[in-house]
Short mmCIF file of C-alpha atoms in Angstrom, two decimals:
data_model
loop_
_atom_site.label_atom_id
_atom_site.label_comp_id
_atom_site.label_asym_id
_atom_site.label_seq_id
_atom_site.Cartn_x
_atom_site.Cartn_y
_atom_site.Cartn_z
CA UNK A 267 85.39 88.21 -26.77
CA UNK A 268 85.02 84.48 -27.42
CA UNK A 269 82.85 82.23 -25.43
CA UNK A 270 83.45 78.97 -24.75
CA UNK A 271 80.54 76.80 -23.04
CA UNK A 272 82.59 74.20 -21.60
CA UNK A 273 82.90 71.88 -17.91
CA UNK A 274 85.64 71.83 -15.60
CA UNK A 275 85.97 67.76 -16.60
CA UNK A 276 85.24 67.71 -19.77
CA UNK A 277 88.31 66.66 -22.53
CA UNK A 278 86.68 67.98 -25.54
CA UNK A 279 86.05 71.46 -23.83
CA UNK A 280 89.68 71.19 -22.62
CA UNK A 281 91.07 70.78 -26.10
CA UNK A 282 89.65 74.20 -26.92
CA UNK A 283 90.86 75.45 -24.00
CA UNK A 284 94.41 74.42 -24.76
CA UNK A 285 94.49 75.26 -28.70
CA UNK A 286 93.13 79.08 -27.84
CA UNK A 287 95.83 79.46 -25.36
CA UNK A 288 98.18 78.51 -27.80
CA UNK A 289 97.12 80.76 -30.21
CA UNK A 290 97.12 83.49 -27.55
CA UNK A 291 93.08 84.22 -28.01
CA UNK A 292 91.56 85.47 -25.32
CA UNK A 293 87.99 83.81 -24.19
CA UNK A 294 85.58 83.66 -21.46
CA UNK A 295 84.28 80.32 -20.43
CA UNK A 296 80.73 79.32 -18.93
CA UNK A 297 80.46 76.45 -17.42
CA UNK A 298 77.72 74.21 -18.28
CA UNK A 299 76.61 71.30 -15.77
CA UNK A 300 76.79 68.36 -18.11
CA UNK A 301 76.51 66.02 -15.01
CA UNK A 302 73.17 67.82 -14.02
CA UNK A 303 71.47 67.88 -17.02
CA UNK A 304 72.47 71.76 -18.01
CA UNK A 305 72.98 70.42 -21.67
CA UNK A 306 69.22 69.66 -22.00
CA UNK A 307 68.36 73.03 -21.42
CA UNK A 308 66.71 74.75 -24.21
CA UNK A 309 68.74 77.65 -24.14
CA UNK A 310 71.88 75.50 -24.62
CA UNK A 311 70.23 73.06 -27.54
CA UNK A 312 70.07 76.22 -29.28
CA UNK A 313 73.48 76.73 -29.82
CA UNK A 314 74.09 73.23 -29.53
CA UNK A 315 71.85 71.04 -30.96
CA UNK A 316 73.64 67.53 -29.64
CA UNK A 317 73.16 68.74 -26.08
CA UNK A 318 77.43 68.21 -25.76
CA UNK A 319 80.63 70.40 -24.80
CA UNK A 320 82.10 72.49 -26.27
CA UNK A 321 80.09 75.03 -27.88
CA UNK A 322 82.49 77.99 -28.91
CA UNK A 323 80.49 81.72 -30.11
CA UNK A 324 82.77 84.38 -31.24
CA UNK A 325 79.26 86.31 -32.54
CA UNK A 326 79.96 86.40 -36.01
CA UNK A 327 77.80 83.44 -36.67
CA UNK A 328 76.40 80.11 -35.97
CA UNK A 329 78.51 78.81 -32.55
CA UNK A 330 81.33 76.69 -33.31
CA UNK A 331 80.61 73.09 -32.11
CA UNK A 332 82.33 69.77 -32.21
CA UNK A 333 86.34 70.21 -30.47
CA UNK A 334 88.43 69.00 -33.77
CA UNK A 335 86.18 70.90 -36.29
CA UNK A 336 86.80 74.32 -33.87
CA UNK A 337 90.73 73.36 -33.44
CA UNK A 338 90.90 73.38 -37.59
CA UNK A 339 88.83 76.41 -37.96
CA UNK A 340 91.17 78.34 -34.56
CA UNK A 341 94.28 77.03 -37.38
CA UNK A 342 92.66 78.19 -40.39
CA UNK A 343 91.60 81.74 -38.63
CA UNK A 344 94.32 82.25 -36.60
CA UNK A 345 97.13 80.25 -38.55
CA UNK A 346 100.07 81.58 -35.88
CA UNK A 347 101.60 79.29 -34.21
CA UNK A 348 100.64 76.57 -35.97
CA UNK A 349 99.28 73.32 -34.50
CA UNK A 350 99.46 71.04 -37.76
CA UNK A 351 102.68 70.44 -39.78
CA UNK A 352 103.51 72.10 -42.95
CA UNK A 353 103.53 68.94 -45.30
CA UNK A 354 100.03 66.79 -45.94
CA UNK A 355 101.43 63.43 -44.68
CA UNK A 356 102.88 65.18 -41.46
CA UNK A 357 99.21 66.69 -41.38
CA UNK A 358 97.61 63.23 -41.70
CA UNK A 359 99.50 61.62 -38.98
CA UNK A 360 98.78 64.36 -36.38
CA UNK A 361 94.89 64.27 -37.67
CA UNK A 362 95.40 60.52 -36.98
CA UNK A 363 97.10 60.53 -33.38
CA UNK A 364 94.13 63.44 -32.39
CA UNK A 365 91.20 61.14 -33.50
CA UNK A 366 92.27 57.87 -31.69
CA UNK A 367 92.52 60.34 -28.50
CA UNK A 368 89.30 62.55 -29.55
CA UNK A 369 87.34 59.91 -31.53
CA UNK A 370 88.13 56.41 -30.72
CA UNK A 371 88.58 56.46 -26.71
CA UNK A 372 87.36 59.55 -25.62
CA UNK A 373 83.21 58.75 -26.91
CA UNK A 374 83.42 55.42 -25.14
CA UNK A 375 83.98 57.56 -21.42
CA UNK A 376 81.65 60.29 -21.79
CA UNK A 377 78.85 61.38 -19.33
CA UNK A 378 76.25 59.73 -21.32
CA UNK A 379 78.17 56.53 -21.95
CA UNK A 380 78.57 56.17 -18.39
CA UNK A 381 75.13 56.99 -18.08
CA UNK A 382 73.67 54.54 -20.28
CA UNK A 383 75.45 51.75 -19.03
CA UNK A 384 73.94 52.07 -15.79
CA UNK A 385 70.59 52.16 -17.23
CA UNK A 386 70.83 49.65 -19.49
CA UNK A 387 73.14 47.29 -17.92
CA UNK A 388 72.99 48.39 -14.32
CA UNK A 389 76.96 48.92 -14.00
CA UNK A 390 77.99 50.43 -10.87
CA UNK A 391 80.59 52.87 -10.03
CA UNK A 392 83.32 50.15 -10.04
CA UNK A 393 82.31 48.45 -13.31
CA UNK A 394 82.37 51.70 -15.23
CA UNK A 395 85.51 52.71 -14.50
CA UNK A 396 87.13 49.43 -15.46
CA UNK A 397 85.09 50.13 -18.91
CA UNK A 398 86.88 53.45 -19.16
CA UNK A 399 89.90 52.97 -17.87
CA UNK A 400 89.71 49.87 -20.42
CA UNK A 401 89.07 52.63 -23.31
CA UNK A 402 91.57 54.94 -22.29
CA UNK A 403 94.88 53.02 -21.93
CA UNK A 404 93.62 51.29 -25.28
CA UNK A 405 93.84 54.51 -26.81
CA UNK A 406 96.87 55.93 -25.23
CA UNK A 407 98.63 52.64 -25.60
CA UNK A 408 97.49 52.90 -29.57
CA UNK A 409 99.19 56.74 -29.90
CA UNK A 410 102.22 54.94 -28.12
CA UNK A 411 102.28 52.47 -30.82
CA UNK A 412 102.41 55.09 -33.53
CA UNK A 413 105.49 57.04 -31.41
CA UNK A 414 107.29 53.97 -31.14
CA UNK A 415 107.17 52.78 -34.87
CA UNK A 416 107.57 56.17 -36.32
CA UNK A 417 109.98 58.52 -34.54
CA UNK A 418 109.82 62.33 -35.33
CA UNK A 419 112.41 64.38 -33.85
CA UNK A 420 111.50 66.94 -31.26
CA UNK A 421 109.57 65.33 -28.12
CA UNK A 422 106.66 66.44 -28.77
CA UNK A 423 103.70 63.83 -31.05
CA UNK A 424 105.02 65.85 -33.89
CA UNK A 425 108.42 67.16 -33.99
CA UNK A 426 109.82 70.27 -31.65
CA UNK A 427 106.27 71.92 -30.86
CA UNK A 428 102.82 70.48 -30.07
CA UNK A 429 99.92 70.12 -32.57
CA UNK A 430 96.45 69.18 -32.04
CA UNK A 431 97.93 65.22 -31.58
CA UNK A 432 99.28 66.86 -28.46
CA UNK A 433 96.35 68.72 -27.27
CA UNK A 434 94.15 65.55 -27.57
CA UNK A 435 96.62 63.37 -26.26
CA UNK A 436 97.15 65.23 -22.83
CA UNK A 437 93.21 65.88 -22.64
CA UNK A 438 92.95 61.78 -22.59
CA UNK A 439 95.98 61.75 -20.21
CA UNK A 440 94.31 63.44 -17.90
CA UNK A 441 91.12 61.36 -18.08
CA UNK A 442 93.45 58.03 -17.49
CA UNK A 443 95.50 60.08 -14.90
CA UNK A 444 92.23 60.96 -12.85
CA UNK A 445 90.92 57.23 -12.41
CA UNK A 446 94.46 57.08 -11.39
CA UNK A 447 96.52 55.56 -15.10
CA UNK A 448 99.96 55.44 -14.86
CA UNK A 449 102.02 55.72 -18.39
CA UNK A 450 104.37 52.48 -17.10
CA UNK A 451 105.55 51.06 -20.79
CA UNK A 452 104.50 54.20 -22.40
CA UNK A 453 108.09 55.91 -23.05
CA UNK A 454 107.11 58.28 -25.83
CA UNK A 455 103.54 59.39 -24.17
CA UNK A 456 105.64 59.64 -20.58
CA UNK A 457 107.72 62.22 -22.65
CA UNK A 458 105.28 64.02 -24.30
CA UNK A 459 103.21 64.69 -21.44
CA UNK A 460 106.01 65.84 -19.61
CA UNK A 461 106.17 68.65 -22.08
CA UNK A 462 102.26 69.64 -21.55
CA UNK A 463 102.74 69.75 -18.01
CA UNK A 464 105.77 72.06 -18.24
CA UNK A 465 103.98 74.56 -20.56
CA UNK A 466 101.39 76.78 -18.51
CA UNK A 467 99.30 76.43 -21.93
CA UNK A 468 99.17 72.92 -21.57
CA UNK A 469 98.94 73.25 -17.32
CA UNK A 470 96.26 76.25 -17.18
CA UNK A 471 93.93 73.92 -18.84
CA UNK A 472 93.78 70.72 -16.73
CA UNK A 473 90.52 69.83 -15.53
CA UNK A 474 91.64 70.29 -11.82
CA UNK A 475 92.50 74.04 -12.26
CA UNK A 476 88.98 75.13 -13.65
CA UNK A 477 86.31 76.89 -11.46
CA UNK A 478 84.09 73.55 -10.25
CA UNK A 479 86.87 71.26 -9.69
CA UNK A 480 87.09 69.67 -6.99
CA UNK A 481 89.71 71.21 -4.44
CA UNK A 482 92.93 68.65 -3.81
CA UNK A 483 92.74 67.83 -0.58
CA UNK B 1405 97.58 51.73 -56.91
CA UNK B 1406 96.68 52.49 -53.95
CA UNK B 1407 95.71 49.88 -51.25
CA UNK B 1408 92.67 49.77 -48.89
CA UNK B 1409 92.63 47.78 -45.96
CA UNK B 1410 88.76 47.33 -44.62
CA UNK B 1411 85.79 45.05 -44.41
CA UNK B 1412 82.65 45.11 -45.95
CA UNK B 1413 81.04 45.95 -43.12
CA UNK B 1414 83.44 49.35 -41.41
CA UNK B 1415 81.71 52.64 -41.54
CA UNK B 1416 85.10 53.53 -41.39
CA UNK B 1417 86.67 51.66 -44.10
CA UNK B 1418 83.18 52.97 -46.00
CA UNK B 1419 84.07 56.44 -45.86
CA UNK B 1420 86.99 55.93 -47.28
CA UNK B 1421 86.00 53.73 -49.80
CA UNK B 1422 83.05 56.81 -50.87
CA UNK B 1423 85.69 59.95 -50.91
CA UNK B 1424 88.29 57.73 -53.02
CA UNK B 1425 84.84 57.30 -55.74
CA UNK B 1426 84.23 61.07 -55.49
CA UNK B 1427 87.55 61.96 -55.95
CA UNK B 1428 87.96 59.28 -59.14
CA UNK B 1429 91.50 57.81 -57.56
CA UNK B 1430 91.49 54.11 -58.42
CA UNK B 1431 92.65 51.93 -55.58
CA UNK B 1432 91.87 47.85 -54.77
CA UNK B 1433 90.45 47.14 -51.65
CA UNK B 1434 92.13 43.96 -48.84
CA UNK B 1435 89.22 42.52 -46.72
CA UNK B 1436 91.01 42.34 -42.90
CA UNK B 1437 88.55 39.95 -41.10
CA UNK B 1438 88.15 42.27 -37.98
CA UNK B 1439 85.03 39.97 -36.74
CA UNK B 1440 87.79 36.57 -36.75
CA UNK B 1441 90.73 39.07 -35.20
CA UNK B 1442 92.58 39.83 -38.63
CA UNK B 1443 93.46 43.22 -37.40
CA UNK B 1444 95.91 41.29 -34.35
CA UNK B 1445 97.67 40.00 -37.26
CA UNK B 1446 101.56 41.03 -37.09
CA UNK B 1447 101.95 42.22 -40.53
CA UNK B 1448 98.65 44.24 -40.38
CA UNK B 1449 99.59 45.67 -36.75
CA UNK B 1450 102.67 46.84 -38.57
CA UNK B 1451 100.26 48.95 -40.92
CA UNK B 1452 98.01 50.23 -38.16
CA UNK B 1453 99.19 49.91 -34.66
CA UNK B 1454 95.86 50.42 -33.24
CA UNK B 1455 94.46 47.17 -34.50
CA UNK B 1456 91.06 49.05 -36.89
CA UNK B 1457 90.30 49.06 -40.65
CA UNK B 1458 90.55 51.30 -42.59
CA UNK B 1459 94.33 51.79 -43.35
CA UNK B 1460 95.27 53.54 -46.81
CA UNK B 1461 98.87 52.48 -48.45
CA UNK B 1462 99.62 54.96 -51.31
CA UNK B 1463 103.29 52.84 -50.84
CA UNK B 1464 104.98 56.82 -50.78
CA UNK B 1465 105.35 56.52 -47.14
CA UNK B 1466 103.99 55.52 -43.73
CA UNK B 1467 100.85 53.98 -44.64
CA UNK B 1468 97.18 56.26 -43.64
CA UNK B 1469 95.21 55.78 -40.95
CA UNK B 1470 91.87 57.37 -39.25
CA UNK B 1471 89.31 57.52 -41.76
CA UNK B 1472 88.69 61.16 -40.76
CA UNK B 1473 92.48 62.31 -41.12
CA UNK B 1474 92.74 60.07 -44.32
CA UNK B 1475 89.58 62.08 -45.83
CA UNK B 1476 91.48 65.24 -45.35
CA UNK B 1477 94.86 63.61 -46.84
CA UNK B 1478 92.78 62.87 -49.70
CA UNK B 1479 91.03 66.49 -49.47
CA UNK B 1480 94.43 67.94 -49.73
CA UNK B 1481 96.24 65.92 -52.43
CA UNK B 1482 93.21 65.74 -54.92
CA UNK B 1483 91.32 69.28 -54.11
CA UNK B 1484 88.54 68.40 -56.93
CA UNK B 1485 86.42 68.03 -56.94
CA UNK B 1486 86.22 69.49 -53.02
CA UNK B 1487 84.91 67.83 -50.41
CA UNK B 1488 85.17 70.74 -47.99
CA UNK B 1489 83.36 74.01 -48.52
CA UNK B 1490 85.74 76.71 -49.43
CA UNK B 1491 85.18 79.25 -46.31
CA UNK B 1492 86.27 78.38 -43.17
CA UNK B 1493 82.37 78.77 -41.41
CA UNK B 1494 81.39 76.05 -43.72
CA UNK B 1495 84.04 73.89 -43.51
CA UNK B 1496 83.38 74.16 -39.49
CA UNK B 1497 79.98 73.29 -39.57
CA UNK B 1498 80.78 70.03 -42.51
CA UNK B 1499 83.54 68.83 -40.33
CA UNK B 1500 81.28 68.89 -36.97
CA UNK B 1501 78.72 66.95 -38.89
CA UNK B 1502 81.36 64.44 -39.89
CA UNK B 1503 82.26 64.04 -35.87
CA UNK B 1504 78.94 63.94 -34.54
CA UNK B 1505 78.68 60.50 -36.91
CA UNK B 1506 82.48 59.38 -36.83
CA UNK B 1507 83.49 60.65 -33.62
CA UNK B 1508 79.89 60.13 -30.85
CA UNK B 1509 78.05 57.95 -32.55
CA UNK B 1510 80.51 55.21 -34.91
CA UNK B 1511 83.07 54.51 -31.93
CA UNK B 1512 80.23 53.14 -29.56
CA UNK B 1513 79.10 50.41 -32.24
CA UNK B 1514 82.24 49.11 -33.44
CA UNK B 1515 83.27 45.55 -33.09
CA UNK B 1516 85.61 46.25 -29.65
CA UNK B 1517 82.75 48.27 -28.00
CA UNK B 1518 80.22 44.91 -28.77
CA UNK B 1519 83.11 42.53 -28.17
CA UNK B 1520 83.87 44.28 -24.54
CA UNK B 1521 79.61 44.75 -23.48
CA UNK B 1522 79.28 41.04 -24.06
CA UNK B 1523 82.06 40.15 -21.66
CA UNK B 1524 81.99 42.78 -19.28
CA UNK B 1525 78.56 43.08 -19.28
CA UNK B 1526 77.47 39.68 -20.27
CA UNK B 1527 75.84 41.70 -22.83
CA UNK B 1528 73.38 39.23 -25.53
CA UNK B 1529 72.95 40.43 -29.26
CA UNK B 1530 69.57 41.59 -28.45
CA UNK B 1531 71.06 43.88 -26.00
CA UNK B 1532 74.13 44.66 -27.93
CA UNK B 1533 71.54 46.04 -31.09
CA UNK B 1534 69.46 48.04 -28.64
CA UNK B 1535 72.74 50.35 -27.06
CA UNK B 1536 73.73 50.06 -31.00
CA UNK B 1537 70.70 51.72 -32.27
CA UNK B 1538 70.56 53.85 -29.35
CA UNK B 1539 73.83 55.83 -30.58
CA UNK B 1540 73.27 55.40 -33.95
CA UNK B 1541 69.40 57.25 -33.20
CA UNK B 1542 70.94 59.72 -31.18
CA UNK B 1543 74.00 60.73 -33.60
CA UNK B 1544 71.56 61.08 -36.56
CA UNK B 1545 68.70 62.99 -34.57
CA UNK B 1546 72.14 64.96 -33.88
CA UNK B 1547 72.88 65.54 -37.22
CA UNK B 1548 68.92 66.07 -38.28
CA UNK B 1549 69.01 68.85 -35.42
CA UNK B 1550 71.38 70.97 -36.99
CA UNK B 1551 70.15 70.61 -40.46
CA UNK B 1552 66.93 71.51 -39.12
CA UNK B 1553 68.32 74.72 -37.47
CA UNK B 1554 70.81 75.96 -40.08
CA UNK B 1555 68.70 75.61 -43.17
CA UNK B 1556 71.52 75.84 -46.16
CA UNK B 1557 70.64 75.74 -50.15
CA UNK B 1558 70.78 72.56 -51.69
CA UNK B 1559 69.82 69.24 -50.73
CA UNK B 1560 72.82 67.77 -49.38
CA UNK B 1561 74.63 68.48 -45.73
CA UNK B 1562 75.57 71.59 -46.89
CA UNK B 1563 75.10 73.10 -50.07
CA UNK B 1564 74.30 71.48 -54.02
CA UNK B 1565 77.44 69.00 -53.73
CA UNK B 1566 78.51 66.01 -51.49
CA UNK B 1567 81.12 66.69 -48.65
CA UNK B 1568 82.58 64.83 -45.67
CA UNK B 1569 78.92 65.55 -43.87
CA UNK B 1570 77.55 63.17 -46.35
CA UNK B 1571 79.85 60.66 -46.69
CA UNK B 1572 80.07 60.46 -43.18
CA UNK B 1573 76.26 60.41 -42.29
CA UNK B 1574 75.80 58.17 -45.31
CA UNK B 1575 77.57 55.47 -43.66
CA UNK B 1576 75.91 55.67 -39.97
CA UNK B 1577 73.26 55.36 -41.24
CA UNK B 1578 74.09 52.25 -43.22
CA UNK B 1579 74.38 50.54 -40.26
CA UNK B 1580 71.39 51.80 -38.42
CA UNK B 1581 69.37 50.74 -41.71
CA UNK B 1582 71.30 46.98 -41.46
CA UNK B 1583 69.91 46.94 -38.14
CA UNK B 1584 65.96 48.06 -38.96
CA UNK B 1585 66.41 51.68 -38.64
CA UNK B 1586 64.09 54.18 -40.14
CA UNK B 1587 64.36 57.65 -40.64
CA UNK B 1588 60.76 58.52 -39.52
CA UNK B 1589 60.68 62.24 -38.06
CA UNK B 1590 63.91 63.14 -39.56
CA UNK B 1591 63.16 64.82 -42.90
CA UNK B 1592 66.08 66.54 -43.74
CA UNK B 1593 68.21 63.33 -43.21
CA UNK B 1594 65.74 61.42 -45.39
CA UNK B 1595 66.33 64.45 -47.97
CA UNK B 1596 70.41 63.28 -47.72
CA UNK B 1597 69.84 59.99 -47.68
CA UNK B 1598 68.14 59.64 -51.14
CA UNK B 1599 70.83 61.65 -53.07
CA UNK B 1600 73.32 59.14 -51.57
CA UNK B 1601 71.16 56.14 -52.35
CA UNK B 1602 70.99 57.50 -56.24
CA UNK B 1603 74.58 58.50 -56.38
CA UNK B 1604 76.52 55.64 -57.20
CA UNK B 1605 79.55 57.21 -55.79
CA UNK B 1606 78.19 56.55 -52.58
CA UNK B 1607 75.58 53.36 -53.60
CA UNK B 1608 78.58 51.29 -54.72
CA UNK B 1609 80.29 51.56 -51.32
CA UNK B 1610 77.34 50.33 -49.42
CA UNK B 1611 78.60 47.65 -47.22
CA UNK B 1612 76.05 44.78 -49.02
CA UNK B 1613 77.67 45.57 -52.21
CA UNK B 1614 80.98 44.41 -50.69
CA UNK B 1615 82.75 40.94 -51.19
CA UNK B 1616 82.29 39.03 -48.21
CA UNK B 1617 78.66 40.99 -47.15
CA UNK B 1618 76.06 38.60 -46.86
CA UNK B 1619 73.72 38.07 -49.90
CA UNK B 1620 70.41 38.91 -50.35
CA UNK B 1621 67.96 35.59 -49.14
#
């Protein structure tokens, strides 16, 4: 079975989480404690050599790393459903909507961004979250942009079911949604992430339903 | 023809500018002045709603955006020669190289990450180079770390020909080496490095052969 090194709060490790549920592959997941240091430990920097989530090993060779490059290699192995249109240009704008979630906002709010600007610039608590909540709803307010100007039927990113633009988009959501975002002026992302939280793919894989997460209440 | 929006000085827009060379597709490049706020610009916001270079118009639809996601457009519509392994292993591990440069290292050093330490932060340019270099160190020792671990024939990324890895790690480090970096203790990027340098595929998009890059004293 697969195993996916991930953390309860991490988005990358919940975009794997979401795209193997979707393609109905069945996976263990560790957990490792990125917010302790767990990443640094040599065990880990073997399979993962930039100390980051997700790893994924399915044993038949070097662990998977990096969330987008293991969502295109889940679609190239296991090609059913698919989670990129059929056409190139479709292709290219859900590639394009999943890296301003995945590579424009999301590296801005990570555990070690935080971390460094503490160190180097003595933020506190307060001060970083205005710096990510100032990442995220520049990112999610970018995707917006794109759904407004170029409507696609269906309500999903993409047409009538989600794609890797969705899986990145409601990983970010629920990033922005923790500090406590609100999608107020975001139409198209309110409707899209309506249809995550109504599929138990989607829902399974929120942050606050993995082992470590804090319990509501 | 088609049209590339960027600025001598994007990564981004670099990348772009190296896979259109390897793939011998003619295009003419528009300088958007994204230090001076060119990007805000109505009529370019119309092209990218996220407000970043690059942006490729191949005027046969919605114009291409994301470096990444335009790479595989280009991947797709002009296979040869490839810039993607042809098994799906490979193509994993090349496309995780390209993110650990474009996707946790690029998006902490672009103009809106500098532009938002200075006035949250108060941030100075001395200050500003120090958390740059600190990414751009950590994305390449990143990068050096797996090619360390997962020796592979040939001198480039992976294998005897240039792929996304290259073009991708070519340009971080363009801006680490704009900024006094050396690649002391990292062999096997110094290995890449060179056949970039002496490719001039990759030589002529270096951002100081650019109009508008600042000439030589």
């Amino acid at each position: 079975m697969m195993k996916l090194y991930g953390h309860w709060r991490s988005q990358a490790a919940m975009r794997v989480r979401i795209a193997l549920a979707l393609k109905g592959t069945a996976h263990e997941e560790v957990s490792i404690d990125i917010l302790g240091g767990g990443q640094f430990d040599p065990a880990y920097l073997a399979l993962n050599p930039e100390a980051v989530v997700p790893t994924l090993d399915d044993g038949a060779g070097p662990p998977l790393v990096q969330s987008l490059a293991i969502l295109e290699w889940l679609e190239e192995m296991h090609p059913m459903p698919p989670l990129l249109p059929p056409e190139a240009r479709g292709r290219a704008r859900v590639r394009a909507l999943a890296l301003i979630c995945a590579a424009d906002a999301h590296p801005l709010v990570v555990p070690s961004a935080r971390a460094r600007l503490a160190a180097q610039f003595g933020a506190d608590e307060a001060a970083i979250v205005a710096w990510s909540m100032h990442w995220m709803t520049r990112g999610l307010q970018a995707v917006e942009g794109h759904l407004a100007r170029d409507a696609v039927a269906g309500g999903w990113c993409h047409g009538d079911a989600p794609t890797i633009a969705d899986i990145c988009l409601y990983s970010l959501y629920a990033g922005y949604e923790q500090r406590g975002g609100r999608l107020d002026g975001m139409p198209n992302l309110a409707r899209v992430v309506a249809l995550c939280e109504a599929d138990p793919r989607f829902a399974a894989a929120h942050p606050l339903r993995q082992p470590g997460a804090p319990r509501p209440g």
